[in-house]
mmCIF file of C-alpha atoms in Angstrom:
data_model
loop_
_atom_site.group_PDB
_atom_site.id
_atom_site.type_symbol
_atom_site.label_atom_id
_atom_site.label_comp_id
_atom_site.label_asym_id
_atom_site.label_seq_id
_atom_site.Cartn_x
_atom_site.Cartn_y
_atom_site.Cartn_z
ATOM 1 C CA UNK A 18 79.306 64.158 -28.245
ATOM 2 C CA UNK A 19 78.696 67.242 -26.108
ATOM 3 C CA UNK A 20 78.840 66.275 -22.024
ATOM 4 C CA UNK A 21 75.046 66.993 -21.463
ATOM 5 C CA UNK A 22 73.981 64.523 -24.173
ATOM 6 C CA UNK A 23 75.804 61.489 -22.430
ATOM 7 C CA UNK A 24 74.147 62.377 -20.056
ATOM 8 C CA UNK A 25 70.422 62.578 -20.877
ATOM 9 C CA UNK A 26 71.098 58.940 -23.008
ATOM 10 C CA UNK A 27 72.574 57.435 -20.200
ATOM 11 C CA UNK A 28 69.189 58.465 -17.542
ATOM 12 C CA UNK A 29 66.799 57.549 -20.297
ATOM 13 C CA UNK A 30 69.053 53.659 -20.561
ATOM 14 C CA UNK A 31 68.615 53.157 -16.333
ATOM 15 C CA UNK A 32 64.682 54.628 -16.346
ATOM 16 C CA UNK A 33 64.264 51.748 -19.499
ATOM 17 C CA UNK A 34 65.745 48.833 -17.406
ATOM 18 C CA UNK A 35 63.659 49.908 -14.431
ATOM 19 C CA UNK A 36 60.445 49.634 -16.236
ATOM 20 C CA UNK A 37 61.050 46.384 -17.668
ATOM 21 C CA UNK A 38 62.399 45.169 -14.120
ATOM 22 C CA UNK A 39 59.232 46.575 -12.280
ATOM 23 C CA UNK A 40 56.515 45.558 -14.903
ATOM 24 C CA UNK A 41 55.173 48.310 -15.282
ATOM 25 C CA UNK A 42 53.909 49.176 -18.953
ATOM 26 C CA UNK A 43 55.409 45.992 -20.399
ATOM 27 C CA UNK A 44 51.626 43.697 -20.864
ATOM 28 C CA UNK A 45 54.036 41.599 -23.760
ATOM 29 C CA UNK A 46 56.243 40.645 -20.382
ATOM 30 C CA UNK A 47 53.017 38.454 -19.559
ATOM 31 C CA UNK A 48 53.254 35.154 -21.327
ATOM 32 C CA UNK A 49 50.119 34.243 -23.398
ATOM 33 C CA UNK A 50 50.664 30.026 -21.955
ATOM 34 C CA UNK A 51 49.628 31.521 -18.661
ATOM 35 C CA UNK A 52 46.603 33.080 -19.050
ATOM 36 C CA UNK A 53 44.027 31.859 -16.795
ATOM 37 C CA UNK A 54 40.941 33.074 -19.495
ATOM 38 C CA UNK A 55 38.734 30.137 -20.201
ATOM 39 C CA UNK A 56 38.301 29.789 -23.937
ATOM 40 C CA UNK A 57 34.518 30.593 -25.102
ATOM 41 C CA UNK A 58 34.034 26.825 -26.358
ATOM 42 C CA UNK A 59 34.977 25.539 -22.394
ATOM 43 C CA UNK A 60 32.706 28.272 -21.332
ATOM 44 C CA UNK A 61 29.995 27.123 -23.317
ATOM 45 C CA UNK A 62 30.079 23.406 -22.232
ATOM 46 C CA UNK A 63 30.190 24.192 -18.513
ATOM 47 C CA UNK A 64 27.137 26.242 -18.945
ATOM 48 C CA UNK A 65 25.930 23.009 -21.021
ATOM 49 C CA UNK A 66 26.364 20.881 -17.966
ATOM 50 C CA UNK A 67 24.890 23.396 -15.754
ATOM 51 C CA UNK A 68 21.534 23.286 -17.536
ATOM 52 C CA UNK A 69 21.536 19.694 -17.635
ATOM 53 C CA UNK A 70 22.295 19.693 -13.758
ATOM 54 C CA UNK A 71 19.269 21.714 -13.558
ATOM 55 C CA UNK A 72 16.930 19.745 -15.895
ATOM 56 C CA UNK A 73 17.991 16.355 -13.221
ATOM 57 C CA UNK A 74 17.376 18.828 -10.910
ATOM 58 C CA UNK A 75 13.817 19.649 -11.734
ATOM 59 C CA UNK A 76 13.157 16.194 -12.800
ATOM 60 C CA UNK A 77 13.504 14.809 -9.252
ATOM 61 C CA UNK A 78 11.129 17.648 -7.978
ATOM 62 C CA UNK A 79 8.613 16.317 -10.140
ATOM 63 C CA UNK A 80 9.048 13.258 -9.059
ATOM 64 C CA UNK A 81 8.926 13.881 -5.557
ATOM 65 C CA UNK A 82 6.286 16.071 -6.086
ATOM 66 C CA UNK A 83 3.971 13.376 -7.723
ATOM 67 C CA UNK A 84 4.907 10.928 -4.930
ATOM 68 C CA UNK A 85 3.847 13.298 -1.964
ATOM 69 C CA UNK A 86 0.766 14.170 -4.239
ATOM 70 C CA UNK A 87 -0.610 10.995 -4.423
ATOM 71 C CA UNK A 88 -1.567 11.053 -0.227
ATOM 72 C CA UNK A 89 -3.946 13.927 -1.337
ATOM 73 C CA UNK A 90 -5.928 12.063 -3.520
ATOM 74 C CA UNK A 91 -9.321 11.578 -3.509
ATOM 75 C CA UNK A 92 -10.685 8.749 -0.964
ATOM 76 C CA UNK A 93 -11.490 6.247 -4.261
ATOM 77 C CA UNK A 94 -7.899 6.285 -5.037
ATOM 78 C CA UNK A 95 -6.829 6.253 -1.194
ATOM 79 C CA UNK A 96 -8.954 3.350 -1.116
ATOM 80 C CA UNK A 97 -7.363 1.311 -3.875
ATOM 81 C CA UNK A 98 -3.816 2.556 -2.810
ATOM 82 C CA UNK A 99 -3.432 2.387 0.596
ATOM 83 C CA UNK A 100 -2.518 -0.773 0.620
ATOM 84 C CA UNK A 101 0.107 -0.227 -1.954
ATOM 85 C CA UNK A 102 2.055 3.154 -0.402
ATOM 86 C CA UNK A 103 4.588 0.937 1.207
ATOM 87 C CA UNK A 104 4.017 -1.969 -0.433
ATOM 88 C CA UNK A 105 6.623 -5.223 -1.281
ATOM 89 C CA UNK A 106 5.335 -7.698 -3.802
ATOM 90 C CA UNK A 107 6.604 -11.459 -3.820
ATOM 91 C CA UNK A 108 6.313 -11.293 -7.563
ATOM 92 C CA UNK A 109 3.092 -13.171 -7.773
ATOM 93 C CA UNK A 110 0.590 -10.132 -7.057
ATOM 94 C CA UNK A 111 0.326 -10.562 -3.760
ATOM 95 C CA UNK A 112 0.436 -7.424 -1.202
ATOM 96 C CA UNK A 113 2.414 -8.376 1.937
ATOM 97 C CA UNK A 114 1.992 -5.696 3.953
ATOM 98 C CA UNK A 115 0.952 -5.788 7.958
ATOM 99 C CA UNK A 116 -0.655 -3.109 9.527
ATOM 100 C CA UNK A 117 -0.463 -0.852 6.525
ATOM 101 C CA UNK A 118 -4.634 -0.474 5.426
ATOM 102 C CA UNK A 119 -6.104 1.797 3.209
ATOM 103 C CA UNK A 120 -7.800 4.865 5.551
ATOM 104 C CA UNK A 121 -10.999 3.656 4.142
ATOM 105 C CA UNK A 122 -10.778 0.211 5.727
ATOM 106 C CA UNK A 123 -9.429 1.672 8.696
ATOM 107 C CA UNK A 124 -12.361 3.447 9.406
ATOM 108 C CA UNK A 125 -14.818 0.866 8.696
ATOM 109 C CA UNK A 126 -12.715 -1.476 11.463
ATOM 110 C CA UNK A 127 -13.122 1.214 13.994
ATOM 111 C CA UNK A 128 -16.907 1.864 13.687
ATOM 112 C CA UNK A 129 -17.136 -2.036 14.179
ATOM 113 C CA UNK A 130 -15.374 -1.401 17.708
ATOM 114 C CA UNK A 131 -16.062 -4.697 19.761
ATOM 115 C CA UNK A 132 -17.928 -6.664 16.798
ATOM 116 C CA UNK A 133 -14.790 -6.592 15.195
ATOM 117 C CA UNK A 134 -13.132 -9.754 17.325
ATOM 118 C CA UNK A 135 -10.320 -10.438 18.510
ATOM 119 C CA UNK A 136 -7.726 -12.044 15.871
ATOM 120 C CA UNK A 137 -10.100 -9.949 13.098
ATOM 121 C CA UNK A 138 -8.612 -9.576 9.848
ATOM 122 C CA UNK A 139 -8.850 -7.114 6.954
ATOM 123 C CA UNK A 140 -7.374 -6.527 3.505
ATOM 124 C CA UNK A 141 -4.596 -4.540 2.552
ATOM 125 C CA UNK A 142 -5.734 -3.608 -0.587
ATOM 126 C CA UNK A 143 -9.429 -2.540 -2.106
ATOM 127 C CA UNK A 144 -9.794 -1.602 -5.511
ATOM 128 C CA UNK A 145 -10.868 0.528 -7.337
ATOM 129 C CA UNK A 146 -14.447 1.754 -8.263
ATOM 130 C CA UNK A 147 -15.422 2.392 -11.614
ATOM 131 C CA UNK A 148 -17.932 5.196 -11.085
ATOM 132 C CA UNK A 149 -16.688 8.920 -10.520
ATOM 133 C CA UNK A 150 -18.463 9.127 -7.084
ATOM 134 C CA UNK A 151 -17.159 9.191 -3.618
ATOM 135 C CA UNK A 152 -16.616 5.696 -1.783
ATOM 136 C CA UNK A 153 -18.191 5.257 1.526
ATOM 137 C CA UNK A 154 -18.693 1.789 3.315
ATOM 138 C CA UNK A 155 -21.273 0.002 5.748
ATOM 139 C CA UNK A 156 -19.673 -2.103 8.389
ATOM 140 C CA UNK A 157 -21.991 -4.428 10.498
ATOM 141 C CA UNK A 158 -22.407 -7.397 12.767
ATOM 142 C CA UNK A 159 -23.105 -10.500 11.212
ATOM 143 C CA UNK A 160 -25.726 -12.301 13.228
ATOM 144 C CA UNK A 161 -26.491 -16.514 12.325
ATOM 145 C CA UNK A 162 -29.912 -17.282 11.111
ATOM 146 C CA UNK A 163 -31.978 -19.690 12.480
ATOM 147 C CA UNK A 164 -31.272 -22.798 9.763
ATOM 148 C CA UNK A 165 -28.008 -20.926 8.530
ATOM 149 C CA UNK A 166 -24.451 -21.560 10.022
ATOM 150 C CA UNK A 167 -23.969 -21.221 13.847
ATOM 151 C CA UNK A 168 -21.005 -18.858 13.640
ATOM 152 C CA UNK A 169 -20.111 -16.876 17.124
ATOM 153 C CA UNK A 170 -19.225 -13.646 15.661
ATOM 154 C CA UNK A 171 -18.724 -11.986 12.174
ATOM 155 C CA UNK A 172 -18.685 -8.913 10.585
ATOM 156 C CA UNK A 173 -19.589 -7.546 6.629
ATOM 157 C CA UNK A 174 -17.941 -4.531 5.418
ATOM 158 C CA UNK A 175 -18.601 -3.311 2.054
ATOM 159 C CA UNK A 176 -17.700 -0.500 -0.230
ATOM 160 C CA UNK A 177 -20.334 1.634 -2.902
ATOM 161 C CA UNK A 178 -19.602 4.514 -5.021
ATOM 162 C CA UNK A 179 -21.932 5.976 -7.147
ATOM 163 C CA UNK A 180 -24.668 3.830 -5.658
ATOM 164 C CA UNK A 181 -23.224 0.645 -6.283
ATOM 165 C CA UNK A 182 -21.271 -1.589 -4.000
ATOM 166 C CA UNK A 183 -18.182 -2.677 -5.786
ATOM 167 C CA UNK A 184 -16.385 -4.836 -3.128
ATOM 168 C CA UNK A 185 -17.032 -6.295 0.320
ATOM 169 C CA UNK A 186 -15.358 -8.682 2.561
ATOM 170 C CA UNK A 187 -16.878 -11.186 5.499
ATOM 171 C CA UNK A 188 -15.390 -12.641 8.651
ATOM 172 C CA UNK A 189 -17.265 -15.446 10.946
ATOM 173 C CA UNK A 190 -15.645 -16.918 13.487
ATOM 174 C CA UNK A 191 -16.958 -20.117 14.399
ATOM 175 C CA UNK A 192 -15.860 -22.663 17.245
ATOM 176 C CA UNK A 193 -13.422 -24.947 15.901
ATOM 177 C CA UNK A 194 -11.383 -25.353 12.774
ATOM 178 C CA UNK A 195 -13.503 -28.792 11.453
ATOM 179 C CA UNK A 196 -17.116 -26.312 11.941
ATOM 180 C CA UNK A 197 -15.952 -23.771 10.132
ATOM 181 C CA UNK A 198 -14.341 -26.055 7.214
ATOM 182 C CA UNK A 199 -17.660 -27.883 7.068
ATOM 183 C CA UNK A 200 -19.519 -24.625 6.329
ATOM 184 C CA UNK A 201 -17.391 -23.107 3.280
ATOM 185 C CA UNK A 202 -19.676 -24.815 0.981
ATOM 186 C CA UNK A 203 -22.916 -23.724 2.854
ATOM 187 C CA UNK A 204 -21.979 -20.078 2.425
ATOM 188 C CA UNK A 205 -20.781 -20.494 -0.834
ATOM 189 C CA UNK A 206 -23.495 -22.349 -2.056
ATOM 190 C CA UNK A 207 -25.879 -19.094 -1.033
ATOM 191 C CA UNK A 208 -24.018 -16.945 -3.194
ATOM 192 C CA UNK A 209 -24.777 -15.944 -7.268
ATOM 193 C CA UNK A 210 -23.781 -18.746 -9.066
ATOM 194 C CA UNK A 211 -22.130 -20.506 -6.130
ATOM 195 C CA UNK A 212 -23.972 -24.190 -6.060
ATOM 196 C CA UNK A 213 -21.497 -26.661 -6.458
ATOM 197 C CA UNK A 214 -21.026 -28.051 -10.451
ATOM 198 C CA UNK A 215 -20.493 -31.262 -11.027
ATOM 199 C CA UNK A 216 -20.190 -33.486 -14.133
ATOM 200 C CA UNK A 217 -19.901 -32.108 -17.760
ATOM 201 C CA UNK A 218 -17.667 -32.608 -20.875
ATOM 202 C CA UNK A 219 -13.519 -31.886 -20.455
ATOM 203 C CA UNK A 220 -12.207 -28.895 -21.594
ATOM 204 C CA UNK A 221 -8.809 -27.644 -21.465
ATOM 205 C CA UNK A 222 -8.208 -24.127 -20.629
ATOM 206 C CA UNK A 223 -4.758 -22.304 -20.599
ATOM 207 C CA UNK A 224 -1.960 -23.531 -19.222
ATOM 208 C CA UNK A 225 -3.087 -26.605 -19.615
ATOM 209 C CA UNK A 226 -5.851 -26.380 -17.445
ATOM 210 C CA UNK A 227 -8.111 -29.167 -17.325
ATOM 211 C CA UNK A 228 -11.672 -28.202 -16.634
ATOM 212 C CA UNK A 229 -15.215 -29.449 -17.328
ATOM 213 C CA UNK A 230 -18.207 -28.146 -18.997
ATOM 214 C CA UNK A 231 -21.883 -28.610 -17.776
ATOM 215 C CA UNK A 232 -24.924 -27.324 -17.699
ATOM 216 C CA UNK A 233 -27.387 -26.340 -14.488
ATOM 217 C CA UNK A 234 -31.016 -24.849 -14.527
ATOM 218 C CA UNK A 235 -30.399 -22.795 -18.192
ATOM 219 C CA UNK A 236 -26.967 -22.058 -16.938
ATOM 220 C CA UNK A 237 -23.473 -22.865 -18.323
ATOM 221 C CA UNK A 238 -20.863 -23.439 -15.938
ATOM 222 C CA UNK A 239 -17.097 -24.324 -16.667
ATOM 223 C CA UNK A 240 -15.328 -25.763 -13.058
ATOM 224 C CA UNK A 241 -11.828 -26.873 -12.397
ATOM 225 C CA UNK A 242 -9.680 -27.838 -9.694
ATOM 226 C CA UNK A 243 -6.777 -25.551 -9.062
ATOM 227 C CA UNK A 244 -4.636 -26.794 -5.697
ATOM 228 C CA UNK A 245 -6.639 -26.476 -2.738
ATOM 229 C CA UNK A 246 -9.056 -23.857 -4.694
ATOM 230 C CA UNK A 247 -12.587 -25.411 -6.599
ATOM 231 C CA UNK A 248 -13.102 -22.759 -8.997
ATOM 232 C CA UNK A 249 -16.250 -22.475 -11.546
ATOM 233 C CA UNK A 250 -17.380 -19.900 -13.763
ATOM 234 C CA UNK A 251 -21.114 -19.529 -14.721
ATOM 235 C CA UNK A 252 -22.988 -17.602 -17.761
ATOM 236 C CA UNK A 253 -26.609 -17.422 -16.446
ATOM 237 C CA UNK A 254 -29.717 -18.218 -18.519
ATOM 238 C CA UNK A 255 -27.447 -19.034 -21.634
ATOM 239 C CA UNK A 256 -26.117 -22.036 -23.305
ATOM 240 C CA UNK A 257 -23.049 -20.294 -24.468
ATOM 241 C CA UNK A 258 -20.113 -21.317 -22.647
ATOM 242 C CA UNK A 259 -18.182 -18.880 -20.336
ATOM 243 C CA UNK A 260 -15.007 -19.980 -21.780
ATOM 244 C CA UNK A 261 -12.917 -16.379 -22.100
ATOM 245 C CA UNK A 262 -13.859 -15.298 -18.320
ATOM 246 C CA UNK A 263 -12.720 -18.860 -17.856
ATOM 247 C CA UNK A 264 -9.364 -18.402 -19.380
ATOM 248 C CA UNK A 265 -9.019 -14.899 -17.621
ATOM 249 C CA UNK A 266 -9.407 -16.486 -14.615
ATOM 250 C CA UNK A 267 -6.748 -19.070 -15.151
ATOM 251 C CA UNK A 268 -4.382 -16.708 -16.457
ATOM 252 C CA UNK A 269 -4.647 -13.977 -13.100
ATOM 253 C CA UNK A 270 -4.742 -17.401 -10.833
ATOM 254 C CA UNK A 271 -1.427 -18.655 -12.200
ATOM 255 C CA UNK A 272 -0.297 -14.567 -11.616
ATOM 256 C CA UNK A 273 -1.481 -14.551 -7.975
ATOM 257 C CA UNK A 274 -0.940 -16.791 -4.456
ATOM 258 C CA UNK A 275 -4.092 -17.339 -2.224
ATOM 259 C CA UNK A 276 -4.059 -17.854 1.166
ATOM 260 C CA UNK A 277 -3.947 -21.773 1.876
ATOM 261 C CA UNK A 278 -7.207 -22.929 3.295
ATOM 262 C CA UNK A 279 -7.943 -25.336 5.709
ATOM 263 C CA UNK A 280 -9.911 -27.851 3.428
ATOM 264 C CA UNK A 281 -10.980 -26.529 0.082
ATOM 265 C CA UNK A 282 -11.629 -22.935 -0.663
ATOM 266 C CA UNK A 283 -13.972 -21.644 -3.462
ATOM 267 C CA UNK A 284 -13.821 -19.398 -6.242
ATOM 268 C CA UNK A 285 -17.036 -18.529 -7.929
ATOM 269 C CA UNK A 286 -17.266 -16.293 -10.943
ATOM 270 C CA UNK A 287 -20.940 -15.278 -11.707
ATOM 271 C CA UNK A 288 -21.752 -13.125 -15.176
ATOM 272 C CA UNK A 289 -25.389 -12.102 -15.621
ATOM 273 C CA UNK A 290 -25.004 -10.397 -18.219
ATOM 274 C CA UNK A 291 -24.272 -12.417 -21.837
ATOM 275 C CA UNK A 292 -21.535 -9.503 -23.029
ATOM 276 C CA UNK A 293 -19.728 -10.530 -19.418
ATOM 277 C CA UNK A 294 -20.230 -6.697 -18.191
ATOM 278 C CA UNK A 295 -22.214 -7.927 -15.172
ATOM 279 C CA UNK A 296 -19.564 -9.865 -12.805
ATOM 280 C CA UNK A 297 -19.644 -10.788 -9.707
ATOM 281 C CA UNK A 298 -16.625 -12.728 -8.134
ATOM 282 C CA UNK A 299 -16.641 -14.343 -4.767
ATOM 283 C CA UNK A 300 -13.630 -16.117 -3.211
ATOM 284 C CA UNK A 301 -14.607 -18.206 -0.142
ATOM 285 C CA UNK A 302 -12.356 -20.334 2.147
ATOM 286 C CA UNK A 303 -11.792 -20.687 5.837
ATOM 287 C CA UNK A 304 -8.452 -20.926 7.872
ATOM 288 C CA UNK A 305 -7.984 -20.953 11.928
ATOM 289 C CA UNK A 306 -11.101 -21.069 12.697
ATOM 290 C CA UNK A 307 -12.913 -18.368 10.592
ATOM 291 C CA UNK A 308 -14.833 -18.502 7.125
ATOM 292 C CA UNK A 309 -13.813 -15.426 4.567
ATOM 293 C CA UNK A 310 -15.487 -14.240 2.056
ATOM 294 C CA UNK A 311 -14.150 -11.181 -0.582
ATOM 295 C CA UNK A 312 -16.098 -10.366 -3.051
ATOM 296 C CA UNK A 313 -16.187 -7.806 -6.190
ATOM 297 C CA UNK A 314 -18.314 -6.930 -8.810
ATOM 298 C CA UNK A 315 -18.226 -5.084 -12.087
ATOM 299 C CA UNK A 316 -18.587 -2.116 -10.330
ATOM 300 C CA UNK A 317 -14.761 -2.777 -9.545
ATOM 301 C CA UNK A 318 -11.892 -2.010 -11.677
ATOM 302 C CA UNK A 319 -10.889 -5.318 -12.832
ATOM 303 C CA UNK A 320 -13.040 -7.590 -10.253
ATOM 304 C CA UNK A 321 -11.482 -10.456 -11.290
ATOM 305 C CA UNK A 322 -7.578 -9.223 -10.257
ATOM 306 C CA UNK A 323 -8.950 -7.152 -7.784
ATOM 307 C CA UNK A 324 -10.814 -10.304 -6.227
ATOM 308 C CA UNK A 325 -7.651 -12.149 -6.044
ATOM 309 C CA UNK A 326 -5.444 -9.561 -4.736
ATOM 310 C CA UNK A 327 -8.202 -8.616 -2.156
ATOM 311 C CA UNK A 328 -7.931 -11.972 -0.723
ATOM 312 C CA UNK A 329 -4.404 -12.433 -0.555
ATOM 313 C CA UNK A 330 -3.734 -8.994 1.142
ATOM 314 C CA UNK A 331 -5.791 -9.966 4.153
ATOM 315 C CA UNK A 332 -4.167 -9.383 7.300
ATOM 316 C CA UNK A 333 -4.331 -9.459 11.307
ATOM 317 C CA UNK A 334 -5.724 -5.894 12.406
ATOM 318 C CA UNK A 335 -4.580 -4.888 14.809
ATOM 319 C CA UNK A 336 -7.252 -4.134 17.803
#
């Protein structure tokens, strides 16, 4: 082979080795087991997971949203849920809360300013009204009558939307314990449906209730004992026994806990109207010192729950 041939073959063999050495126009030198690529499958489920992230993600917005919402709403529902932003239950539908009133209430305590006594309570929880219109409420003094009961101060404040008053609540504060036990009956007795029942054929009500049926002045009346509670339920001008507002009753008093009453506290449940669309319940009991009364009517959502629960979320207010 001529001398310039070796030549050229051998500078062609050294410029070879230095290519593969360096890299450099060899992509086959690159091993396919490490490349760093994600396949399109892995691809796709990451994106999966980061549209499910997102959907969590917006999910807890909404929530939060809806929970800083519901302070804007209108003054019915602020009424109702005041007492039931912050609210622990003790499983028996009781709200025990302190200090934490619906705005509505609130305001109704501080237009009382020095009527409102010292050691004043107020509830916790209102409900709501049935009627689309705005709530507003009148808060007073309570002043005894001449022949009525010689309380030393009081106050009424009651609730009306749409022109009707749906719930209300009295305080009187009398001298001793033993006065204002003594006059439980003599407010109670003033109310709708409120004069003691006695007598009457047994009954038995859910839960095993035992109860009695009677009649009074073209009324029908269904009472029962329940603890330290006299409860009676009455169907004006009708002989036709109030027996399923009865067993409602029973049922939401076995689902609630009432304040404990020095002596015995009443429950009256008053219908008016034959198709029981024209309630009125009253709870009325006194403890250290003062006589309470909460009351609801039809005008309420649910006056019978919302009676109960009224009464059990009473509280000190502060002032």
């Amino acid at each position: 082979m001529p001398q310039h041939r070796k030549v050229a073959i051998a500078a062609f063999a050294v410029l070879g080795s230095a290519l593969v050495l360096t890299g450099c126009g060899g992509q086959t030198a690159t091993s396919p087991a490490n490349t760093a690529t994600p396949s399109p499958s892995a691809s796709g489920a990451n994106n999966t997971a980061g549209t499910e992230n997102n959907t969590s993600s917006n999910q807890s917005n909404t929530t939060t949203n809806g929970t800083s919402n519901s302070g804007s709403q209108s003054p019915a529902n602020n009424s109702s849920s005041g007492g039931s932003n912050n609210d622990s239950s003790n499983g028996t539908g009781t709200v025990k809360v302190s200090g934490n009133f619906p705005s509505i209430v609130t305001q109704a305590m501080t237009s009382l300013g020095t009527n409102g006594f010292p050691g004043a309570d107020a509830p916790t929880f209102v409900p709501q009204p049935t009627s689309g219109g705005n709530p507003s409420y009148d808060a007073h003094e309570t002043v005894p009558t001449t022949n009525g009961p010689q309380f030393l101060a009081g106050y009424h404040v009651s609730f009306t939307a749409g022109g009707q008053t749906y719930a209300s609540y009295e305080i009187d504060h009398f001298a001793n314990t033993q006065t204002a036990i003594q006059n439980v009956n003599t407010f109670a007795s003033a109310l709708k449906g409120g004069k003691p029942a006695s007598g009457g054929s047994g009954i038995v009500l859910p839960n095993n209730q035992s109860a009695a049926l009677s009649s009074s002045g073209g009324s029908t009346v269904i009472h029962w004992t329940n603890g330290s509670w006299t409860c009676q339920v009455v169907n004006e001008n009708t002989s036709v026994p109030p027996t399923p507002i009865a067993d409602k009753l029973v049922t939401q008093l076995a689902a609630s806990s009432l304040p404990k009453p020095d002596g015995t506290g009443r429950v009256i449940v008053d219908n008016a109207n034959p198709s029981g669309t024209d309630l009125t319940v009253t709870l009325v009991w006194s403890a250290n010192g003062n006589v309470y009364q909460v009351q609801t009517t039809s005008s309420a959502s649910s006056p019978i729950t919302s009676a109960l629960q009224m009464a059990s979320s009473l509280q000190p207010y502060p002032g």
